[in-house]
JSON list of C-alpha atoms in Angstrom, two decimals:
[
{"chain": "A", "resi": 15, "resn": "UNK", "atom": "CA", "xyz": [4.69, -9.97, -4.29]},
{"chain": "A", "resi": 16, "resn": "UNK", "atom": "CA", "xyz": [1.57, -11.29, -5.94]},
{"chain": "A", "resi": 17, "resn": "UNK", "atom": "CA", "xyz": [-1.20, -9.35, -7.52]},
{"chain": "A", "resi": 18, "resn": "UNK", "atom": "CA", "xyz": [-3.56, -10.21, -4.80]},
{"chain": "A", "resi": 19, "resn": "UNK", "atom": "CA", "xyz": [-1.00, -8.94, -2.09]},
{"chain": "A", "resi": 20, "resn": "UNK", "atom": "CA", "xyz": [-0.40, -5.74, -4.08]},
{"chain": "A", "resi": 21, "resn": "UNK", "atom": "CA", "xyz": [-4.21, -5.12, -4.25]},
{"chain": "A", "resi": 22, "resn": "UNK", "atom": "CA", "xyz": [-4.68, -5.83, -0.62]},
{"chain": "A", "resi": 23, "resn": "UNK", "atom": "CA", "xyz": [-1.94, -3.46, 0.46]},
{"chain": "A", "resi": 24, "resn": "UNK", "atom": "CA", "xyz": [-3.39, -0.83, -1.74]},
{"chain": "A", "resi": 25, "resn": "UNK", "atom": "CA", "xyz": [-6.84, -1.30, -0.29]},
{"chain": "A", "resi": 26, "resn": "UNK", "atom": "CA", "xyz": [-5.50, -1.05, 3.30]},
{"chain": "A", "resi": 27, "resn": "UNK", "atom": "CA", "xyz": [-4.38, 2.51, 2.43]},
{"chain": "A", "resi": 28, "resn": "UNK", "atom": "CA", "xyz": [-7.35, 3.30, 0.11]},
{"chain": "A", "resi": 29, "resn": "UNK", "atom": "CA", "xyz": [-10.57, 1.64, 1.16]},
{"chain": "A", "resi": 30, "resn": "UNK", "atom": "CA", "xyz": [-12.74, 3.81, -1.15]},
{"chain": "A", "resi": 31, "resn": "UNK", "atom": "CA", "xyz": [-10.71, 2.95, -4.26]},
{"chain": "A", "resi": 32, "resn": "UNK", "atom": "CA", "xyz": [-12.69, 2.23, -7.45]},
{"chain": "A", "resi": 33, "resn": "UNK", "atom": "CA", "xyz": [-11.90, -0.75, -9.74]},
{"chain": "A", "resi": 34, "resn": "UNK", "atom": "CA", "xyz": [-10.43, 1.73, -12.02]},
{"chain": "A", "resi": 35, "resn": "UNK", "atom": "CA", "xyz": [-8.01, 3.15, -9.31]},
{"chain": "A", "resi": 36, "resn": "UNK", "atom": "CA", "xyz": [-7.03, -0.36, -8.42]},
{"chain": "A", "resi": 37, "resn": "UNK", "atom": "CA", "xyz": [-6.46, -1.31, -12.13]},
{"chain": "A", "resi": 38, "resn": "UNK", "atom": "CA", "xyz": [-4.33, 1.82, -12.61]},
{"chain": "A", "resi": 39, "resn": "UNK", "atom": "CA", "xyz": [-2.25, 1.23, -9.60]},
{"chain": "A", "resi": 40, "resn": "UNK", "atom": "CA", "xyz": [-1.48, -2.37, -10.44]},
{"chain": "A", "resi": 41, "resn": "UNK", "atom": "CA", "xyz": [-1.10, -1.65, -14.26]},
{"chain": "A", "resi": 42, "resn": "UNK", "atom": "CA", "xyz": [-3.85, -4.13, -15.21]},
{"chain": "A", "resi": 43, "resn": "UNK", "atom": "CA", "xyz": [-7.14, -4.08, -17.07]},
{"chain": "A", "resi": 44, "resn": "UNK", "atom": "CA", "xyz": [-10.19, -2.87, -15.01]},
{"chain": "A", "resi": 45, "resn": "UNK", "atom": "CA", "xyz": [-12.05, -6.10, -15.62]},
{"chain": "A", "resi": 46, "resn": "UNK", "atom": "CA", "xyz": [-9.07, -8.05, -14.23]},
{"chain": "A", "resi": 47, "resn": "UNK", "atom": "CA", "xyz": [-9.14, -5.86, -11.19]},
{"chain": "A", "resi": 48, "resn": "UNK", "atom": "CA", "xyz": [-12.95, -6.59, -10.83]},
{"chain": "A", "resi": 49, "resn": "UNK", "atom": "CA", "xyz": [-12.46, -10.34, -11.08]},
{"chain": "A", "resi": 50, "resn": "UNK", "atom": "CA", "xyz": [-9.49, -10.34, -8.56]},
{"chain": "A", "resi": 51, "resn": "UNK", "atom": "CA", "xyz": [-11.67, -8.35, -6.15]},
{"chain": "A", "resi": 52, "resn": "UNK", "atom": "CA", "xyz": [-14.44, -10.77, -6.39]},
{"chain": "A", "resi": 53, "resn": "UNK", "atom": "CA", "xyz": [-12.10, -13.64, -5.73]},
{"chain": "A", "resi": 54, "resn": "UNK", "atom": "CA", "xyz": [-10.75, -11.90, -2.74]},
{"chain": "A", "resi": 55, "resn": "UNK", "atom": "CA", "xyz": [-14.17, -11.31, -1.35]},
{"chain": "A", "resi": 56, "resn": "UNK", "atom": "CA", "xyz": [-15.17, -14.85, -1.89]},
{"chain": "A", "resi": 57, "resn": "UNK", "atom": "CA", "xyz": [-12.08, -16.16, -0.23]},
{"chain": "A", "resi": 58, "resn": "UNK", "atom": "CA", "xyz": [-12.79, -13.96, 2.86]},
{"chain": "A", "resi": 59, "resn": "UNK", "atom": "CA", "xyz": [-9.88, -11.65, 2.46]},
{"chain": "A", "resi": 60, "resn": "UNK", "atom": "CA", "xyz": [-11.96, -8.58, 2.04]},
{"chain": "A", "resi": 61, "resn": "UNK", "atom": "CA", "xyz": [-15.39, -7.26, 2.80]},
{"chain": "A", "resi": 62, "resn": "UNK", "atom": "CA", "xyz": [-17.19, -4.89, 0.61]},
{"chain": "A", "resi": 63, "resn": "UNK", "atom": "CA", "xyz": [-19.95, -2.56, 1.86]},
{"chain": "A", "resi": 64, "resn": "UNK", "atom": "CA", "xyz": [-21.97, -0.09, 0.00]},
{"chain": "A", "resi": 65, "resn": "UNK", "atom": "CA", "xyz": [-22.15, 0.42, -3.87]},
{"chain": "A", "resi": 66, "resn": "UNK", "atom": "CA", "xyz": [-20.83, 3.00, -6.32]},
{"chain": "A", "resi": 67, "resn": "UNK", "atom": "CA", "xyz": [-19.33, 6.09, -4.83]},
{"chain": "A", "resi": 68, "resn": "UNK", "atom": "CA", "xyz": [-20.11, 4.89, -1.27]},
{"chain": "A", "resi": 69, "resn": "UNK", "atom": "CA", "xyz": [-18.48, 1.50, -1.64]},
{"chain": "A", "resi": 70, "resn": "UNK", "atom": "CA", "xyz": [-15.82, 0.83, 1.02]},
{"chain": "A", "resi": 71, "resn": "UNK", "atom": "CA", "xyz": [-13.53, -2.25, 0.97]},
{"chain": "A", "resi": 72, "resn": "UNK", "atom": "CA", "xyz": [-12.37, -3.50, 4.33]},
{"chain": "A", "resi": 73, "resn": "UNK", "atom": "CA", "xyz": [-9.32, -5.88, 4.38]},
{"chain": "A", "resi": 74, "resn": "UNK", "atom": "CA", "xyz": [-10.12, -8.74, 6.70]},
{"chain": "A", "resi": 75, "resn": "UNK", "atom": "CA", "xyz": [-6.90, -10.80, 6.16]},
{"chain": "A", "resi": 76, "resn": "UNK", "atom": "CA", "xyz": [-3.56, -9.08, 5.64]},
{"chain": "A", "resi": 77, "resn": "UNK", "atom": "CA", "xyz": [-1.13, -10.91, 3.47]},
{"chain": "A", "resi": 78, "resn": "UNK", "atom": "CA", "xyz": [1.82, -12.57, 5.07]},
{"chain": "A", "resi": 79, "resn": "UNK", "atom": "CA", "xyz": [4.13, -11.47, 2.33]},
{"chain": "A", "resi": 80, "resn": "UNK", "atom": "CA", "xyz": [7.82, -11.31, 2.76]},
{"chain": "A", "resi": 81, "resn": "UNK", "atom": "CA", "xyz": [9.02, -8.09, 1.24]},
{"chain": "A", "resi": 82, "resn": "UNK", "atom": "CA", "xyz": [12.51, -8.08, -0.43]},
{"chain": "A", "resi": 83, "resn": "UNK", "atom": "CA", "xyz": [15.13, -5.81, 1.02]},
{"chain": "A", "resi": 84, "resn": "UNK", "atom": "CA", "xyz": [14.65, -3.18, -1.72]},
{"chain": "A", "resi": 85, "resn": "UNK", "atom": "CA", "xyz": [11.01, -2.90, -1.08]},
{"chain": "A", "resi": 86, "resn": "UNK", "atom": "CA", "xyz": [11.54, -2.59, 2.69]},
{"chain": "A", "resi": 87, "resn": "UNK", "atom": "CA", "xyz": [14.27, 0.04, 2.25]},
{"chain": "A", "resi": 88, "resn": "UNK", "atom": "CA", "xyz": [11.96, 2.00, -0.23]},
{"chain": "A", "resi": 89, "resn": "UNK", "atom": "CA", "xyz": [9.13, 1.84, 2.42]},
{"chain": "A", "resi": 90, "resn": "UNK", "atom": "CA", "xyz": [11.51, 3.00, 5.10]},
{"chain": "A", "resi": 91, "resn": "UNK", "atom": "CA", "xyz": [12.88, 5.81, 2.79]},
{"chain": "A", "resi": 92, "resn": "UNK", "atom": "CA", "xyz": [9.27, 7.06, 2.11]},
{"chain": "A", "resi": 93, "resn": "UNK", "atom": "CA", "xyz": [8.57, 7.16, 5.86]},
{"chain": "A", "resi": 94, "resn": "UNK", "atom": "CA", "xyz": [11.70, 9.12, 6.59]},
{"chain": "A", "resi": 95, "resn": "UNK", "atom": "CA", "xyz": [11.06, 11.54, 3.73]},
{"chain": "A", "resi": 96, "resn": "UNK", "atom": "CA", "xyz": [7.61, 12.36, 5.25]},
{"chain": "A", "resi": 97, "resn": "UNK", "atom": "CA", "xyz": [9.27, 13.06, 8.52]},
{"chain": "A", "resi": 98, "resn": "UNK", "atom": "CA", "xyz": [12.07, 15.19, 6.98]},
{"chain": "A", "resi": 99, "resn": "UNK", "atom": "CA", "xyz": [9.57, 17.44, 5.15]},
{"chain": "A", "resi": 100, "resn": "UNK", "atom": "CA", "xyz": [7.05, 17.72, 8.00]},
{"chain": "A", "resi": 101, "resn": "UNK", "atom": "CA", "xyz": [6.69, 20.13, 10.95]},
{"chain": "A", "resi": 102, "resn": "UNK", "atom": "CA", "xyz": [8.12, 17.83, 13.49]},
{"chain": "A", "resi": 103, "resn": "UNK", "atom": "CA", "xyz": [10.91, 18.90, 16.01]},
{"chain": "A", "resi": 104, "resn": "UNK", "atom": "CA", "xyz": [14.16, 19.71, 14.01]},
{"chain": "A", "resi": 105, "resn": "UNK", "atom": "CA", "xyz": [16.03, 17.13, 16.10]},
{"chain": "A", "resi": 106, "resn": "UNK", "atom": "CA", "xyz": [13.79, 14.39, 14.83]},
{"chain": "A", "resi": 107, "resn": "UNK", "atom": "CA", "xyz": [14.23, 15.66, 11.27]},
{"chain": "A", "resi": 108, "resn": "UNK", "atom": "CA", "xyz": [18.00, 15.53, 11.83]},
{"chain": "A", "resi": 109, "resn": "UNK", "atom": "CA", "xyz": [17.86, 11.95, 13.03]},
{"chain": "A", "resi": 110, "resn": "UNK", "atom": "CA", "xyz": [15.54, 11.07, 10.04]},
{"chain": "A", "resi": 111, "resn": "UNK", "atom": "CA", "xyz": [18.04, 12.55, 7.65]},
{"chain": "A", "resi": 112, "resn": "UNK", "atom": "CA", "xyz": [20.83, 10.43, 9.21]},
{"chain": "A", "resi": 113, "resn": "UNK", "atom": "CA", "xyz": [18.85, 7.31, 8.97]},
{"chain": "A", "resi": 114, "resn": "UNK", "atom": "CA", "xyz": [17.87, 8.20, 5.36]},
{"chain": "A", "resi": 115, "resn": "UNK", "atom": "CA", "xyz": [21.57, 8.43, 4.39]},
{"chain": "A", "resi": 116, "resn": "UNK", "atom": "CA", "xyz": [22.37, 5.25, 6.06]},
{"chain": "A", "resi": 117, "resn": "UNK", "atom": "CA", "xyz": [19.55, 3.44, 4.12]},
{"chain": "A", "resi": 118, "resn": "UNK", "atom": "CA", "xyz": [20.61, 5.07, 0.82]},
{"chain": "A", "resi": 119, "resn": "UNK", "atom": "CA", "xyz": [24.17, 3.70, 1.47]},
{"chain": "A", "resi": 120, "resn": "UNK", "atom": "CA", "xyz": [22.80, 0.12, 1.77]},
{"chain": "A", "resi": 121, "resn": "UNK", "atom": "CA", "xyz": [20.89, 0.22, -1.63]}
]
């Protein structure tokens, strides 16, 4: 996954993220995050509205990135863990636990 893709996926879930937040998440310098955000904006991938604390970044073009198997499994595991530890019906938690075990066996 490229840095651009990583930033875009982060912004989808965190539209109010600061440059510092993005830099910390991607483990890059804050200035590098700022430059990359500017490039994404100029290429039409994102739209920025507001300034400072009221800044919101909207993703206009989601990346068509192919996730490797490990990444896909990790995302599924995260989702299943949310279900297992939530207040949903116990039968759904049991099914989520079964799927969780099957995924772990594939890793």
